[in-house]
Amino acid sequence: TRAGLLLRDGSIVELDGVSPLTFFNVAAGNYYVTVNHRNHLALATAVPVTVSFVTPVIDFTDYATATYGGAFDGINVGTVSNPVRAMIGGDVDQNGQIAAADRNAVWNARNTAGYLDEDINMDIVVTAADRALTSNNAFFIQILP
């Protein structure tokens, strides 16, 4: 497990904001690759990825990349514009589902500024726009450890 920065273009880099995310002391083998975000549903590869000294780039925005539950399942990947995909935002309490509790948390934090889980669109202020993003309720995903 590694922490990284998720950039606006969808790439994940080291905490310096520039260097490629690197994993150390990982044995070569097949692994499921999972991306967790502070207020979005988790995302995982549908099949294990072969990891060795050079790990391939995994493009979750590409519909050709099979994701957990199927490439076009719409559960763990929301459509932004065809053919680009993105993580579904709104899981404020990070329990793997977007529900009324998430919507209420955003409403209770409205007009608050800062790096907050309730700031779903990540513009530094919790507003009605963030609450609208919790309308994805009934979406859920469970990524098994």
Coordinates of N, CA, C and O in Angstrom, one line a residue:
T1 N 0.9 -1.2 0.0 CA 0.0 0.0 0.0 C 0.9 1.2 0.0 O 1.9 1.3 0.7
R2 N 0.5 2.2 -0.8 CA 1.3 3.5 -0.9 C 0.3 4.6 -1.0 O -0.7 4.5 -1.6
A3 N 0.6 5.7 -0.3 CA -0.1 6.9 -0.5 C 0.5 7.7 -1.7 O 1.7 7.7 -1.9
G4 N -0.4 8.3 -2.4 CA 0.1 9.1 -3.6 C -0.8 10.3 -3.8 O -1.9 10.4 -3.1
L5 N -0.5 11.1 -4.7 CA -1.4 12.3 -5.1 C -2.1 11.9 -6.4 O -1.4 11.6 -7.4
L6 N -3.4 12.1 -6.4 CA -4.2 11.9 -7.6 C -4.3 13.3 -8.2 O -4.9 14.2 -7.7
L7 N -3.7 13.4 -9.4 CA -3.8 14.7 -10.1 C -5.0 14.8 -10.9 O -5.7 13.9 -11.2
R8 N -5.3 16.0 -11.3 CA -6.6 16.3 -12.1 C -6.6 15.5 -13.4 O -7.7 15.2 -13.9
D9 N -5.5 15.2 -14.0 CA -5.5 14.5 -15.2 C -5.6 13.0 -15.0 O -5.6 12.2 -15.9
G10 N -5.8 12.5 -13.7 CA -6.0 11.1 -13.4 C -4.8 10.4 -13.1 O -4.8 9.2 -12.6
S11 N -3.6 10.9 -13.3 CA -2.4 10.2 -12.9 C -2.1 10.3 -11.4 O -2.5 11.2 -10.7
I12 N -1.5 9.3 -10.9 CA -1.1 9.2 -9.5 C 0.4 9.3 -9.4 O 1.1 8.5 -10.0
V13 N 0.9 10.2 -8.6 CA 2.3 10.4 -8.4 C 2.7 10.4 -7.0 O 1.9 10.3 -6.1
E14 N 4.0 10.4 -6.7 CA 4.5 10.5 -5.4 C 4.1 11.8 -4.7 O 3.6 12.7 -5.4
L15 N 4.3 11.9 -3.4 CA 3.8 13.0 -2.6 C 4.5 14.3 -3.0 O 4.0 15.4 -2.7
D16 N 5.6 14.2 -3.8 CA 6.3 15.4 -4.2 C 5.5 16.1 -5.4 O 5.8 17.2 -5.8
G17 N 4.5 15.4 -5.9 CA 3.6 15.9 -7.0 C 4.2 15.7 -8.4 O 3.5 16.2 -9.3
V18 N 5.3 15.1 -8.5 CA 6.0 15.0 -9.8 C 6.4 13.6 -10.1 O 6.1 13.0 -11.2
S19 N 7.1 13.0 -9.2 CA 7.7 11.6 -9.5 C 6.7 10.5 -9.6 O 5.7 10.6 -8.9
P20 N 7.0 9.6 -10.5 CA 6.1 8.4 -10.6 C 5.9 7.7 -9.3 O 6.9 7.6 -8.5
L21 N 4.8 7.2 -9.0 CA 4.5 6.4 -7.8 C 5.3 5.1 -7.8 O 5.2 4.4 -8.8
T22 N 6.1 4.8 -6.8 CA 7.0 3.7 -6.8 C 6.7 2.8 -5.6 O 6.5 3.3 -4.5
F23 N 6.7 1.5 -5.8 CA 6.5 0.5 -4.7 C 7.8 -0.2 -4.5 O 8.5 -0.6 -5.5
F24 N 8.3 -0.3 -3.3 CA 9.5 -0.9 -3.0 C 9.3 -2.2 -2.3 O 8.3 -2.4 -1.6
N25 N 10.2 -3.1 -2.4 CA 10.1 -4.4 -1.7 C 8.9 -5.2 -2.0 O 8.3 -5.8 -1.1
V26 N 8.4 -5.2 -3.2 CA 7.2 -5.9 -3.6 C 7.7 -7.1 -4.5 O 8.4 -6.9 -5.5
A27 N 7.4 -8.3 -4.1 CA 7.8 -9.5 -4.8 C 7.1 -9.5 -6.2 O 5.9 -9.1 -6.3
A28 N 7.8 -9.9 -7.2 CA 7.2 -10.1 -8.5 C 6.1 -11.1 -8.4 O 6.1 -12.0 -7.7
G29 N 5.0 -10.8 -9.2 CA 3.8 -11.7 -9.1 C 2.6 -11.0 -9.7 O 2.7 -9.9 -10.4
N30 N 1.5 -11.6 -9.5 CA 0.2 -11.0 -10.0 C -0.6 -10.4 -8.8 O -0.8 -11.0 -7.8
Y31 N -1.0 -9.1 -9.0 CA -1.7 -8.4 -8.0 C -2.9 -7.7 -8.6 O -2.9 -7.2 -9.7
Y32 N -3.9 -7.6 -7.8 CA -5.0 -6.7 -8.1 C -4.6 -5.3 -7.7 O -4.0 -5.1 -6.6
V33 N -4.8 -4.3 -8.6 CA -4.4 -2.9 -8.3 C -5.7 -2.2 -7.9 O -6.7 -2.2 -8.6
T34 N -5.6 -1.5 -6.7 CA -6.8 -0.8 -6.2 C -6.4 0.6 -6.0 O -5.3 1.0 -5.5
V35 N -7.4 1.5 -6.3 CA -7.2 3.0 -6.0 C -8.3 3.4 -5.0 O -9.5 3.1 -5.3
N36 N -7.9 3.9 -3.9 CA -8.8 4.4 -2.9 C -8.7 5.9 -2.8 O -7.6 6.4 -2.9
H37 N -9.8 6.6 -2.7 CA -9.8 8.1 -2.6 C -10.6 8.5 -1.4 O -11.6 7.8 -1.1
R38 N -10.3 9.7 -0.8 CA -11.0 10.1 0.4 C -12.5 10.3 0.3 O -13.1 10.3 1.3
N39 N -13.0 10.6 -0.9 CA -14.5 10.8 -0.9 C -15.1 10.2 -2.2 O -16.1 10.7 -2.7
H40 N -14.4 9.2 -2.8 CA -14.9 8.6 -4.0 C -15.0 7.1 -3.8 O -14.3 6.6 -2.8
L41 N -15.8 6.4 -4.6 CA -15.8 4.9 -4.4 C -14.5 4.3 -4.9 O -13.9 4.8 -5.9
A42 N -14.0 3.3 -4.3 CA -12.8 2.6 -4.7 C -12.9 2.0 -6.1 O -14.0 1.8 -6.6
L43 N -11.7 1.7 -6.6 CA -11.6 1.2 -8.0 C -10.6 0.1 -8.0 O -9.5 0.3 -7.3
A44 N -10.8 -0.9 -8.7 CA -9.8 -2.0 -8.8 C -9.8 -2.7 -10.1 O -10.8 -2.6 -10.9
T45 N -8.6 -3.3 -10.5 CA -8.6 -4.0 -11.7 C -9.4 -5.3 -11.6 O -9.5 -5.9 -10.5
A46 N -10.0 -5.7 -12.7 CA -10.9 -6.9 -12.6 C -10.0 -8.2 -12.6 O -10.5 -9.2 -12.1
V47 N -8.8 -8.1 -13.1 CA -7.9 -9.3 -13.1 C -6.6 -8.8 -12.5 O -6.3 -7.7 -12.6
P48 N -5.8 -9.8 -12.0 CA -4.5 -9.4 -11.5 C -3.6 -8.9 -12.6 O -3.7 -9.3 -13.7
V49 N -2.8 -7.9 -12.2 CA -1.8 -7.3 -13.1 C -0.4 -7.9 -12.7 O -0.1 -8.0 -11.5
T50 N 0.3 -8.3 -13.7 CA 1.7 -8.8 -13.5 C 2.6 -7.7 -13.1 O 2.8 -6.7 -13.8
V51 N 3.2 -7.8 -12.0 CA 4.1 -6.8 -11.4 C 5.5 -7.5 -11.4 O 5.7 -8.6 -10.9
S52 N 6.5 -6.7 -11.9 CA 7.9 -7.2 -11.8 C 8.7 -5.9 -11.6 O 8.3 -5.0 -11.0
F53 N 9.9 -5.9 -12.1 CA 10.8 -4.7 -11.9 C 10.2 -3.5 -12.6 O 10.4 -2.4 -12.2
V54 N 9.5 -3.7 -13.7 CA 8.8 -2.6 -14.4 C 7.3 -2.9 -14.5 O 6.9 -3.9 -15.1
T55 N 6.6 -2.1 -13.7 CA 5.1 -2.3 -13.7 C 4.5 -1.5 -14.8 O 4.8 -0.4 -15.0
P56 N 3.5 -2.1 -15.5 CA 2.9 -1.4 -16.6 C 2.0 -0.3 -16.1 O 1.5 -0.3 -14.9
V57 N 1.8 0.7 -16.9 CA 0.9 1.8 -16.5 C -0.6 1.2 -16.7 O -0.9 0.6 -17.7
I58 N -1.4 1.5 -15.7 CA -2.8 1.0 -15.7 C -3.6 2.3 -15.9 O -3.6 3.2 -15.1
D59 N -4.4 2.3 -17.0 CA -5.2 3.5 -17.3 C -6.6 3.1 -17.0 O -7.4 2.6 -17.9
F60 N -7.1 3.5 -15.8 CA -8.5 3.2 -15.4 C -9.5 4.1 -16.2 O -10.6 3.9 -16.2
T61 N -9.0 5.2 -16.9 CA -9.9 6.0 -17.6 C -10.3 5.4 -18.9 O -11.2 5.8 -19.6
D62 N -9.6 4.4 -19.4 CA -9.8 3.7 -20.6 C -10.8 2.6 -20.5 O -10.7 1.7 -19.6
Y63 N -11.9 2.6 -21.3 CA -12.9 1.6 -21.2 C -12.3 0.2 -21.5 O -12.9 -0.8 -21.1
A64 N -11.2 0.1 -22.2 CA -10.6 -1.2 -22.5 C -10.0 -1.8 -21.2 O -9.8 -3.0 -21.2
T65 N -9.7 -1.0 -20.2 CA -9.2 -1.6 -18.9 C -10.3 -2.2 -18.1 O -11.3 -1.5 -17.7
A66 N -10.3 -3.5 -17.9 CA -11.3 -4.2 -17.2 C -11.2 -3.8 -15.7 O -10.2 -3.9 -15.1
T67 N -12.3 -3.4 -15.2 CA -12.4 -3.0 -13.8 C -13.2 -4.0 -13.0 O -14.0 -4.7 -13.6
Y68 N -13.0 -4.0 -11.7 CA -13.8 -4.9 -10.8 C -15.3 -4.8 -11.1 O -15.8 -3.7 -11.2
G69 N -15.9 -5.9 -11.4 CA -17.3 -5.9 -11.7 C -17.6 -5.8 -13.2 O -18.8 -5.9 -13.6
G70 N -16.6 -5.6 -14.0 CA -16.8 -5.5 -15.5 C -16.5 -4.1 -16.0 O -16.6 -3.2 -15.3
A71 N -16.0 -4.1 -17.2 CA -15.5 -2.8 -17.8 C -16.6 -1.8 -17.9 O -16.3 -0.6 -17.9
F72 N -17.8 -2.2 -18.0 CA -18.9 -1.2 -18.3 C -20.0 -1.3 -17.2 O -21.1 -1.0 -17.5
D73 N -19.6 -1.7 -16.0 CA -20.6 -2.0 -15.0 C -21.2 -0.7 -14.5 O -22.4 -0.7 -14.0
G74 N -20.6 0.4 -14.5 CA -21.2 1.7 -14.1 C -21.3 1.8 -12.6 O -21.8 2.7 -12.0
I75 N -20.8 0.8 -11.8 CA -20.9 0.8 -10.4 C -19.7 1.5 -9.8 O -19.8 2.4 -9.0
N76 N -18.5 1.1 -10.1 CA -17.3 1.7 -9.6 C -16.7 2.7 -10.5 O -15.7 3.3 -10.1
V77 N -17.2 2.9 -11.6 CA -16.6 3.8 -12.6 C -17.7 4.6 -13.2 O -18.7 4.1 -13.8
G78 N -17.7 6.0 -13.0 CA -18.7 6.8 -13.6 C -18.3 7.4 -14.9 O -17.1 7.6 -15.1
T79 N -19.2 7.5 -15.8 CA -18.8 8.1 -17.1 C -18.7 9.6 -17.1 O -19.7 10.3 -16.6
V80 N -17.6 10.2 -17.4 CA -17.4 11.6 -17.5 C -17.7 12.1 -18.9 O -18.6 12.9 -19.1
S81 N -17.1 11.5 -19.9 CA -17.4 11.8 -21.3 C -16.8 10.6 -22.1 O -15.8 10.1 -21.7
N82 N -17.5 10.2 -23.0 CA -17.1 9.0 -23.8 C -15.9 9.3 -24.5 O -15.8 10.3 -25.2
P83 N -14.8 8.5 -24.5 CA -14.7 7.2 -23.8 C -13.9 7.3 -22.5 O -13.3 6.3 -22.1
V84 N -13.9 8.4 -21.8 CA -13.1 8.5 -20.6 C -14.0 8.2 -19.3 O -15.2 8.6 -19.3
R85 N -13.4 7.5 -18.4 CA -14.1 7.1 -17.2 C -13.4 7.8 -16.0 O -12.3 8.2 -16.0
A86 N -14.2 7.9 -14.9 CA -13.6 8.5 -13.7 C -14.3 7.8 -12.4 O -15.3 7.1 -12.6
M87 N -13.6 8.0 -11.3 CA -14.2 7.4 -10.1 C -15.4 8.2 -9.7 O -15.6 9.4 -10.0
I88 N -16.4 7.5 -9.1 CA -17.6 8.1 -8.7 C -17.5 8.8 -7.3 O -17.1 8.2 -6.4
G89 N -17.7 10.1 -7.3 CA -17.6 10.9 -6.0 C -18.8 10.8 -5.2 O -19.9 10.6 -5.7
G90 N -18.6 11.1 -3.9 CA -19.7 11.2 -3.0 C -19.7 10.3 -1.8 O -20.6 10.4 -0.9
D91 N -18.7 9.4 -1.7 CA -18.6 8.5 -0.5 C -17.9 9.2 0.6 O -16.7 8.9 1.0
V92 N -18.5 10.2 1.2 CA -17.9 11.1 2.2 C -17.5 10.3 3.5 O -16.4 10.5 4.0
D93 N -18.3 9.3 3.9 CA -17.9 8.6 5.1 C -17.1 7.4 4.8 O -16.8 6.6 5.7
Q94 N -16.7 7.2 3.6 CA -15.8 6.1 3.2 C -16.2 4.7 3.6 O -15.4 3.9 4.0
N95 N -17.5 4.4 3.5 CA -18.0 3.1 3.8 C -18.3 2.2 2.6 O -18.9 1.2 2.7
G96 N -17.9 2.7 1.4 CA -18.1 1.9 0.2 C -19.4 2.1 -0.5 O -19.7 1.4 -1.4
Q97 N -20.2 3.1 0.0 CA -21.5 3.3 -0.7 C -21.8 4.8 -0.6 O -21.4 5.5 0.3
I98 N -22.6 5.3 -1.5 CA -23.0 6.7 -1.5 C -24.5 6.6 -1.1 O -25.3 6.0 -1.8
A99 N -24.8 7.3 0.1 CA -26.2 7.2 0.6 C -26.6 8.5 1.3 O -25.8 9.5 1.2
A100 N -27.7 8.5 1.9 CA -28.3 9.7 2.5 C -27.3 10.2 3.6 O -27.2 11.5 3.8
A101 N -26.6 9.4 4.3 CA -25.6 9.8 5.3 C -24.5 10.7 4.7 O -24.1 11.7 5.3
D102 N -24.1 10.4 3.5 CA -23.1 11.2 2.8 C -23.7 12.6 2.4 O -23.1 13.6 2.6
R103 N -24.9 12.5 1.9 CA -25.6 13.8 1.5 C -25.8 14.7 2.7 O -25.6 15.9 2.7
N104 N -26.2 14.1 3.9 CA -26.4 14.9 5.1 C -25.1 15.5 5.6 O -25.0 16.6 6.0
A105 N -24.0 14.7 5.5 CA -22.7 15.2 6.0 C -22.3 16.4 5.1 O -21.7 17.4 5.7
V106 N -22.5 16.4 3.8 CA -22.2 17.5 3.0 C -23.0 18.7 3.3 O -22.5 19.8 3.4
W107 N -24.3 18.5 3.5 CA -25.2 19.6 3.9 C -24.8 20.2 5.2 O -24.8 21.5 5.3
N108 N -24.4 19.4 6.2 CA -24.0 19.9 7.5 C -22.7 20.7 7.4 O -22.4 21.5 8.3
A109 N -21.9 20.4 6.4 CA -20.6 21.1 6.3 C -20.6 22.3 5.3 O -19.6 22.9 5.0
R110 N -21.8 22.6 4.8 CA -21.9 23.6 3.7 C -21.3 24.9 4.1 O -21.3 25.3 5.3
N111 N -20.7 25.6 3.2 CA -20.1 26.9 3.3 C -18.9 26.9 4.2 O -18.5 27.9 4.8
T112 N -18.3 25.7 4.3 CA -17.0 25.5 5.0 C -15.9 25.4 4.0 O -16.0 24.7 3.0
A113 N -14.8 26.0 4.3 CA -13.6 25.9 3.4 C -12.6 25.1 4.0 O -12.4 25.0 5.2
G114 N -11.8 24.4 3.1 CA -10.7 23.6 3.6 C -10.6 22.3 2.9 O -11.4 21.9 2.0
Y115 N -9.6 21.5 3.2 CA -9.4 20.1 2.7 C -10.3 19.2 3.5 O -9.9 18.6 4.5
L116 N -11.5 19.1 3.0 CA -12.6 18.3 3.7 C -13.1 17.2 2.9 O -13.2 17.3 1.7
D117 N -13.4 16.1 3.5 CA -14.0 14.9 2.8 C -15.3 15.4 2.2 O -15.7 14.8 1.1
E118 N -16.1 16.3 2.7 CA -17.3 16.7 2.2 C -17.2 17.6 0.9 O -18.1 17.8 0.2
D119 N -16.0 18.0 0.6 CA -15.7 18.8 -0.6 C -15.5 17.9 -1.7 O -14.4 17.6 -2.2
I120 N -16.5 17.3 -2.3 CA -16.5 16.3 -3.3 C -15.8 16.8 -4.6 O -15.1 16.0 -5.2
N121 N -16.2 18.0 -5.0 CA -15.6 18.5 -6.3 C -14.2 19.1 -6.1 O -13.6 19.6 -7.0
M122 N -13.7 19.1 -4.8 CA -12.4 19.5 -4.5 C -12.0 20.9 -4.9 O -10.9 21.2 -5.4
D123 N -13.0 21.9 -4.7 CA -12.7 23.3 -5.0 C -12.4 24.1 -3.8 O -12.4 25.3 -3.8
I124 N -12.2 23.4 -2.6 CA -11.8 24.0 -1.4 C -13.0 24.6 -0.5 O -12.8 25.0 0.6
V125 N -14.2 24.6 -1.1 CA -15.4 25.0 -0.3 C -16.5 24.0 -0.5 O -16.8 23.6 -1.6
V126 N -17.2 23.7 0.6 CA -18.3 22.8 0.5 C -19.5 23.6 0.2 O -19.9 24.6 0.9
T127 N -20.2 23.3 -0.9 CA -21.4 24.1 -1.4 C -22.4 23.1 -1.8 O -22.3 21.9 -1.8
A128 N -23.5 23.7 -2.3 CA -24.6 22.9 -2.9 C -24.1 22.0 -4.1 O -24.7 20.9 -4.3
A129 N -23.1 22.5 -4.8 CA -22.6 21.7 -5.9 C -22.0 20.3 -5.4 O -22.2 19.3 -6.0
D130 N -21.4 20.3 -4.2 CA -20.9 19.1 -3.6 C -22.1 18.2 -3.2 O -22.1 17.0 -3.4
R131 N -23.1 18.8 -2.7 CA -24.3 18.0 -2.2 C -25.0 17.4 -3.4 O -25.4 16.2 -3.4
A132 N -25.0 18.1 -4.6 CA -25.6 17.5 -5.8 C -24.8 16.2 -6.2 O -25.4 15.3 -6.8
L133 N -23.5 16.2 -6.0 CA -22.7 15.0 -6.3 C -23.0 13.8 -5.5 O -22.7 12.7 -5.9
T134 N -23.7 14.0 -4.4 CA -24.1 12.8 -3.5 C -25.4 12.2 -4.0 O -25.9 11.3 -3.4
S135 N -25.9 12.8 -5.1 CA -27.1 12.2 -5.7 C -26.8 10.9 -6.4 O -27.7 10.2 -6.9
N136 N -25.6 10.4 -6.4 CA -25.2 9.1 -6.9 C -25.6 8.0 -5.9 O -25.1 6.9 -6.0
N137 N -26.5 8.3 -4.9 CA -26.8 7.4 -3.9 C -27.3 6.1 -4.6 O -27.9 6.1 -5.7
A138 N -27.2 5.0 -3.9 CA -27.5 3.7 -4.4 C -26.3 3.1 -5.1 O -26.3 1.9 -5.5
F139 N -25.2 3.9 -5.3 CA -24.0 3.3 -5.9 C -23.2 2.7 -4.7 O -23.2 3.3 -3.6
F140 N -22.6 1.6 -4.9 CA -21.8 1.0 -3.9 C -20.7 0.1 -4.6 O -20.9 -0.3 -5.7
I141 N -19.7 -0.2 -3.8 CA -18.7 -1.1 -4.3 C -18.0 -1.6 -3.1 O -17.8 -1.0 -2.1
Q142 N -17.6 -2.9 -3.2 CA -16.9 -3.5 -2.1 C -15.6 -4.1 -2.7 O -15.7 -5.0 -3.5
I143 N -14.5 -3.5 -2.3 CA -13.2 -4.1 -2.8 C -12.7 -4.9 -1.6 O -12.5 -4.5 -0.5
L144 N -12.6 -6.2 -1.9 CA -12.1 -7.1 -0.8 C -10.6 -7.0 -0.6 O -9.9 -6.8 -1.5
P145 N -10.2 -7.1 0.7 CA -8.8 -7.0 1.0 C -8.0 -8.2 0.4 O -8.5 -9.2 0.2

